[in-house]
XYZ file of C-alpha atoms in Angstrom:
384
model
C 29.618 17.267 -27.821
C 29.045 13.936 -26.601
C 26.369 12.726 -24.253
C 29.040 11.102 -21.711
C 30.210 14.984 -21.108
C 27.039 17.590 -21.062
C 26.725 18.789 -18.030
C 24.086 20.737 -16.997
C 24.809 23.688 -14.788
C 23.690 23.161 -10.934
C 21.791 26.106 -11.431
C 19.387 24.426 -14.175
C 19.358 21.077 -12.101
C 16.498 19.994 -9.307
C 16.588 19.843 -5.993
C 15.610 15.822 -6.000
C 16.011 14.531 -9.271
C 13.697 11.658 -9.088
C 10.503 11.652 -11.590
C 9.933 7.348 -11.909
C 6.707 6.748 -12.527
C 7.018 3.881 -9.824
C 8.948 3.374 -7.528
C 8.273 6.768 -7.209
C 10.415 9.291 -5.089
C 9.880 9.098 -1.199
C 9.978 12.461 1.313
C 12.415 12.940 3.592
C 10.324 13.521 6.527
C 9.200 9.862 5.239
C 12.548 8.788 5.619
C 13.206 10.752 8.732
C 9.547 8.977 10.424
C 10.832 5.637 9.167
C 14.489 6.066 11.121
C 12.582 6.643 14.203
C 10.575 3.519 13.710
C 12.630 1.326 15.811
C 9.737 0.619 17.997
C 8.103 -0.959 15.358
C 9.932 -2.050 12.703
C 11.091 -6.152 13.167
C 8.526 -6.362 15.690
C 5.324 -8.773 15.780
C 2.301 -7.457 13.188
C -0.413 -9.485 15.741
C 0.693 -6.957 18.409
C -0.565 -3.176 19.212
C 2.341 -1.284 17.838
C 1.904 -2.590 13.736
C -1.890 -2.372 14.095
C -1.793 0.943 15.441
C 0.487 1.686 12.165
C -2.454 0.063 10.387
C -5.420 1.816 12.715
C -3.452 5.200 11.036
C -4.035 3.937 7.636
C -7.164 3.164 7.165
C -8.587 6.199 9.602
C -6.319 7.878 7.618
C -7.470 6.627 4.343
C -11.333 7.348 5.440
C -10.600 11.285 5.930
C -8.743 11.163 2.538
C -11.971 10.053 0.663
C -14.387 11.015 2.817
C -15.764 7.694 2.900
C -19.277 7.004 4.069
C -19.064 5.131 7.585
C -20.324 1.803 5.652
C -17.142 1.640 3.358
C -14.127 -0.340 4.591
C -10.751 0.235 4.224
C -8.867 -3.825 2.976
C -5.276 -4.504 2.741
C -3.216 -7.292 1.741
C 0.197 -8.162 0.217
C 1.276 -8.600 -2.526
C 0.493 -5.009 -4.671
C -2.203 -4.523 -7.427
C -0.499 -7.303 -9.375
C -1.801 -9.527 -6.731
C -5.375 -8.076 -6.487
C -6.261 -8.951 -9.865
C -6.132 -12.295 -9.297
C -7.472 -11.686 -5.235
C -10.500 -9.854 -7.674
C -10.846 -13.125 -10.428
C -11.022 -15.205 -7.381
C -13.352 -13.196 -4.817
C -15.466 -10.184 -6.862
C -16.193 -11.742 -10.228
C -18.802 -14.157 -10.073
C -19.308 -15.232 -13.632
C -17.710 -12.495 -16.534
C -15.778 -9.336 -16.262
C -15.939 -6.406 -18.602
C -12.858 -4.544 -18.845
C -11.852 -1.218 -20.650
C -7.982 -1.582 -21.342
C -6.099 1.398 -22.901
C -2.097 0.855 -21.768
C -0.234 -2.091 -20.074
C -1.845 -2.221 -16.582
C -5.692 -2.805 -17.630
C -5.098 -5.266 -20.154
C -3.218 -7.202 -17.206
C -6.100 -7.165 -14.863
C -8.385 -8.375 -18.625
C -5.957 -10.555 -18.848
C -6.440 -12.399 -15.080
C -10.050 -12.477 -15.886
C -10.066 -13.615 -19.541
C -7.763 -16.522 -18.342
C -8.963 -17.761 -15.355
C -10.520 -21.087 -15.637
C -13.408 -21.139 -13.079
C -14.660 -17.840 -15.477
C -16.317 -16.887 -18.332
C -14.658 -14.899 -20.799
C -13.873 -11.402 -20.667
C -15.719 -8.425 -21.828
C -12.646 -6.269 -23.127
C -12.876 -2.523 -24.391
C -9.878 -1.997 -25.936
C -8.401 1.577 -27.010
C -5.310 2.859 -28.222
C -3.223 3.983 -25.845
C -2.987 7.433 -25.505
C -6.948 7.541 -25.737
C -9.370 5.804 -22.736
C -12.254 4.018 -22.498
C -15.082 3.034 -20.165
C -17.012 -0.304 -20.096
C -20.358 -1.061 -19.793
C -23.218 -2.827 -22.066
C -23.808 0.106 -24.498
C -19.612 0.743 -25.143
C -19.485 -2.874 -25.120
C -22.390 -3.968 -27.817
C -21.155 -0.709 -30.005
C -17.280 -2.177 -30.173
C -17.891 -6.018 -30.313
C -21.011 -6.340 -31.727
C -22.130 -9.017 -29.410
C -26.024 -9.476 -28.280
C -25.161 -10.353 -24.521
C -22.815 -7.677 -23.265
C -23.714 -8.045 -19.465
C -21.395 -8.710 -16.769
C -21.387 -8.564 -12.834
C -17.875 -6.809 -12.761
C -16.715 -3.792 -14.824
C -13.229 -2.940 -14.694
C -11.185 -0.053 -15.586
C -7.763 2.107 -14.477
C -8.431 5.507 -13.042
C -5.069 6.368 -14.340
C -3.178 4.617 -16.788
C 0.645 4.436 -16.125
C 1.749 2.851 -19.385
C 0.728 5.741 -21.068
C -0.394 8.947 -18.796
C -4.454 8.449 -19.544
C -7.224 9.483 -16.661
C -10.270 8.595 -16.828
C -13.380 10.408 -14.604
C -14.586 8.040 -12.194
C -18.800 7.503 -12.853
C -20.647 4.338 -12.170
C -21.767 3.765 -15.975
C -25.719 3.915 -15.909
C -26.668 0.922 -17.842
C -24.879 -1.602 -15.949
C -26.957 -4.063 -13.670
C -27.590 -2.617 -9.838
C -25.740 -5.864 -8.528
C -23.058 -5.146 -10.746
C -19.521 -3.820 -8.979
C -17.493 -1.019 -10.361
C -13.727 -1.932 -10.029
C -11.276 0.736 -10.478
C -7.241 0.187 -10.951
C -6.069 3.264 -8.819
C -2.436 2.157 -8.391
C -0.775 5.263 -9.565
C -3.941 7.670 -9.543
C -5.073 7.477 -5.552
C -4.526 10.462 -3.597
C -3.731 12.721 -6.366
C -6.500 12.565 -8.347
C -10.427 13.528 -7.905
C -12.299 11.171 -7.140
C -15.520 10.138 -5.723
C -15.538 7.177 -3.864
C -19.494 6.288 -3.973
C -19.044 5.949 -7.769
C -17.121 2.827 -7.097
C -17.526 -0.744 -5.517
C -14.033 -1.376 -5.383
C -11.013 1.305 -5.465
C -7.799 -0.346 -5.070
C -4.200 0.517 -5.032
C -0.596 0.224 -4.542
C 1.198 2.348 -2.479
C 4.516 2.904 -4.083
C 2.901 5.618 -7.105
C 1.630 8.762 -5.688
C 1.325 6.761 -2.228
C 4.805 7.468 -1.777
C 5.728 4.771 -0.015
C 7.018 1.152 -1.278
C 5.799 -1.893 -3.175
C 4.222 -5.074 -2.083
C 1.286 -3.907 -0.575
C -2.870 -3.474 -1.817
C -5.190 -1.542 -0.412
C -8.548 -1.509 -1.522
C -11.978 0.405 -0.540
C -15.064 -1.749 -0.480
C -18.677 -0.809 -0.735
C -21.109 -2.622 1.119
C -22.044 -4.355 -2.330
C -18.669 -5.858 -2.647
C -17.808 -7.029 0.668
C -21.088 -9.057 0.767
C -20.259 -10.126 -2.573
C -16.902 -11.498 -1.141
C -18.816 -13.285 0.983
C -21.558 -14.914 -1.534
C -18.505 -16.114 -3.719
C -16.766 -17.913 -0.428
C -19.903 -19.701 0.982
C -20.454 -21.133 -3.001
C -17.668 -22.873 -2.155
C -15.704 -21.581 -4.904
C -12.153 -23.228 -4.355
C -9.701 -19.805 -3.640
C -6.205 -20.003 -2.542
C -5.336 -18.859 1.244
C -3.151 -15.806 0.692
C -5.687 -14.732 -2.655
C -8.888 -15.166 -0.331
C -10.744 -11.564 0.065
C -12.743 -12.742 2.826
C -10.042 -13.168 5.107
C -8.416 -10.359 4.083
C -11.449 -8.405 4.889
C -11.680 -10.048 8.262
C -8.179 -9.403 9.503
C -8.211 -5.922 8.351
C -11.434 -5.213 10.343
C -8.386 -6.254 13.315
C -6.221 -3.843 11.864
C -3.500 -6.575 10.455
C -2.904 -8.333 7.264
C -3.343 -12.164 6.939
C 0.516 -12.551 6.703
C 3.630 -10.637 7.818
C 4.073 -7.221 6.033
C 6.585 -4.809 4.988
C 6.041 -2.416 8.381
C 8.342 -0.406 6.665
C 5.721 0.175 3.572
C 3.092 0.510 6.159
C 5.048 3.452 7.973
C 6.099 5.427 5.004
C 2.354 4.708 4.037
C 0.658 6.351 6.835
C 3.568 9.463 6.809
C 1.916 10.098 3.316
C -1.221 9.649 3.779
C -1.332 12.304 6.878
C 1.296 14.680 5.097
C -1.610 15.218 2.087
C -4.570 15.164 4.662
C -2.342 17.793 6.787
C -2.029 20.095 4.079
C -5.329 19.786 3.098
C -6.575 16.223 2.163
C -7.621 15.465 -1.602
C -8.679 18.319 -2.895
C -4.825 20.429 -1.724
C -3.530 16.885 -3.290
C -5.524 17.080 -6.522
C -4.404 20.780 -7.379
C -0.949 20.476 -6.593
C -0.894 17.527 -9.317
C -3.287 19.595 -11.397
C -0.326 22.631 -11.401
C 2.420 20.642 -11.519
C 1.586 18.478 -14.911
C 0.510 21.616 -16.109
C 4.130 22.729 -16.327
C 5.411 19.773 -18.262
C 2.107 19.870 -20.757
C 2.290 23.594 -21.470
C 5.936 23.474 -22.328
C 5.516 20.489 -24.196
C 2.380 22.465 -26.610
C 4.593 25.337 -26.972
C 7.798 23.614 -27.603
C 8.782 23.048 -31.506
C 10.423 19.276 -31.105
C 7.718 17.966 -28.556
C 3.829 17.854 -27.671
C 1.989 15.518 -25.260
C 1.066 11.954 -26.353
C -2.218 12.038 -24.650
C -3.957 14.436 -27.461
C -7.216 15.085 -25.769
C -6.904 17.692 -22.965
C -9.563 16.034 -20.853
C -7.203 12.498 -21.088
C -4.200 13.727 -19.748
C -3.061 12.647 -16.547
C -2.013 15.128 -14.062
C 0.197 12.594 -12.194
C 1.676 10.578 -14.827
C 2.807 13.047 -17.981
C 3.711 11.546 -21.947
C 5.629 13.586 -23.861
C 6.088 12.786 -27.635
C 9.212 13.950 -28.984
C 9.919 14.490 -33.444
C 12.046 12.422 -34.804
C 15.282 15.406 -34.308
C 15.392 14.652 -30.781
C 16.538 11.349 -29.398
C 14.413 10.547 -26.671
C 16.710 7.965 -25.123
C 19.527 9.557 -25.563
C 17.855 12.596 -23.695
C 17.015 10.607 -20.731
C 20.184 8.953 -20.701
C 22.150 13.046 -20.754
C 19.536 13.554 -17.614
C 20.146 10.292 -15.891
C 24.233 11.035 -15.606
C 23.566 14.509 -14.121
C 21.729 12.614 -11.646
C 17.898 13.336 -13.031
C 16.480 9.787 -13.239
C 13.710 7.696 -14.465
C 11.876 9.763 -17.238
C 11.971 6.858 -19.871
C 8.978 5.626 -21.560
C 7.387 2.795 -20.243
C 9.449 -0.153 -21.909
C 6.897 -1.711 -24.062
C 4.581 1.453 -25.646
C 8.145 1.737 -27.270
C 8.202 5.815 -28.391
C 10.329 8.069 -28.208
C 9.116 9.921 -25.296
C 9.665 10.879 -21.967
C 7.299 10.171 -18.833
C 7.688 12.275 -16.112
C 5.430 11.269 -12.857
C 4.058 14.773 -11.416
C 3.035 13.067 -8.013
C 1.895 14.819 -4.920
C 5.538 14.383 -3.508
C 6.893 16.009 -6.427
C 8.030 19.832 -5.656
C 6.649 22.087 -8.949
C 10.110 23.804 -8.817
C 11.433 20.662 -9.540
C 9.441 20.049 -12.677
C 10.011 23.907 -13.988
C 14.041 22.912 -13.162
C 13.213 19.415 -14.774
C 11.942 21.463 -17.962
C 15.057 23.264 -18.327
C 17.209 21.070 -18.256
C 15.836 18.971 -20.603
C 15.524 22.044 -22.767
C 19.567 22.525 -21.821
C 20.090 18.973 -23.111
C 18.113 19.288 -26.408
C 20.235 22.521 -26.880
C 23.734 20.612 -26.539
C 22.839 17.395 -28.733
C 22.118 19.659 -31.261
């Protein structure tokens, strides 16, 4: 049997066959919200009906993480790509320490390390598949370097390269002026979290947000707002649309500097109040927590497979890595799934295994998965 002809019975197959990792798979009461949007989609973002949309957001986002009242809710455009360098410009005031372990944190090193107007990067690295958390101790112990201090420490609450969490803590021997600045593109609103332990927790919206790209958000502590502020009045040169100050002030008016995607911004809010209806983070953080559990138990009881991420306490319960031996084509698997209409379970394109990653995101059904699971298992069967 070819891989052009297996079919997998309907009865194996999901209900939505979308697992991507990002772009991730949208709701249809999403979509159903957004086609009665007319009143506010192609209309002005100055005026009452997009900074309502906006009002929802960031209220909304304040019930999801129970933020203290002195916390604000920032967004801008451009998605987390964007924020690094909004964060090399406007949060790091001399050096960064970073703790990179898959594609996404060595990007945000990267913006850092590179920038001219800085001093080179602290950078943690780990393999991927393990994680790692910065801070003067971790960093002495790995470099070997006398002065290890920095006034920004960076790392991803949830790696999407390769399926790695980390626990979010404010690493005690860091300075007190010192910001922690966590990556939560593809981690926010489906993992636990506790905002306090952060300076800075920033996302994109088109991971577990559910909704589309082109947008940050982040939440500021008081610390890192009025460290915004010290790095503008230095007179630090900083490009309009990159400048967090002004970010900061028009989101205080409940609009972005420029024109947005409304249409990001409504499927945004439709999320954000779907998880806080059905019971805000913690409903969101179980429902991740029993839905990865699917894909990692099959994959340790399964003879061909077994999760990259080999530490327990690692593994991501929105983004799942599964390893496969080398009698299972990987690609050819996802490529059998993707012509039955099950889509976007390939590895991320430069770890470059043969694996599957299958996103386990709040908006994912856990019927899906357990119909995901046996299919694959259907598939494995037929290339055999």
């Amino acid at each position: 049997m070819t891989a052009t002809n297996i079919t997998i019975p309907d009865e194996l197959l999901p209900a939505d066959g979308r697992f991507g990792a990002g772009p991730a798979r949208i709701r249809t009461a999403q979509i159903e919200a957004l086609n009665s949007a007319a009143d506010v989609l192609g209309t002005s973002h100055r005026q009452a009906p997009v900074k309502n949309l906006v009002a929802r957001i960031r209220t909304g986002l304040a019930e999801l993480f129970n933020l203290p009242s002195d916390y604000e809710v920032v967004l801008g455009n451009g998605g987390s790509t964007a924020f690094w360098d909004v964060a090399a410009f406007g949060l790091v005031r001399e050096r960064a320490a970073h703790a990179t372990f898959g594609e996404f944190g060595q990007k945000f090193a990267k913006a850092t390390d590179e920038a001219p107007h800085l001093q080179d990067s602290l950078i943690l690295k780990a393999e991927p598949g393990t994680s790692a958390i910065p801070s003067p101790a971790s960093l002495a112990e790995a470099t070997g370097a006398s002065d290890v201090t920095a006034d920004v420490y960076a790392w991803p609450h949830n790696e999407t390269s390769t399926g790695v969490a980390t626990t979010i803590a404010r690493p005690q021997d860091i300075d007190e002026d010192a910001l922690v600045v966590i990556d939560a593109t593809s981690g926010a609103g489906g993992l636990p979290v506790d905002i306090t332990e952060t300076d800075v927790y920033y996302f994109a919206p088109q991971k577990n947000m559910g909704s589309d790209g082109g947008l940050w958000v982040a939440i500021m502590s008081p610390k890192a707002i009025a460290r915004a502020q010290e790095i503008k009045d230095s007179g630090r040169w900083i490009p309009a649309s990159l400048d967090l100050v002004t970010a900061i002030e028009n989101s205080r008016k409940n609009q972005t500097y420029n024109t947005p995607a409304v249409a990001t911004l409504v499927l945004l809010a439709e999320q954000i109040e779907w998880i806080n209806g059905n019971g805000g983070l913690e409903w969101a953080a179980a429902r991740t927590r029993e839905t990865s559990g699917f894909v990692y138990d099959w994959a340790d009881a399964a003879e061909v497979a077994h999760p990259f991420v080999e530490d327990p306490e690692d593994r991501s319960s929105v983004v799942t890595t599964i390893d496969f031996d080398d009698s299972v084509d990987a690609a050819l698997v996802a490529s059998v799934l993707r012509n039955n209409g099950i889509v976007d379970v390939e590895p991320y394109r430069k770890l470059g295994r043969n694996q599957l990653r299958i996103a386990t995101f709040v908006s994912v059904d856990p019927e899906d998965v357990k119909a995901l699971l046996a299919s694959i298992d259907f598939v494995i069967d037929a290339l055999a």
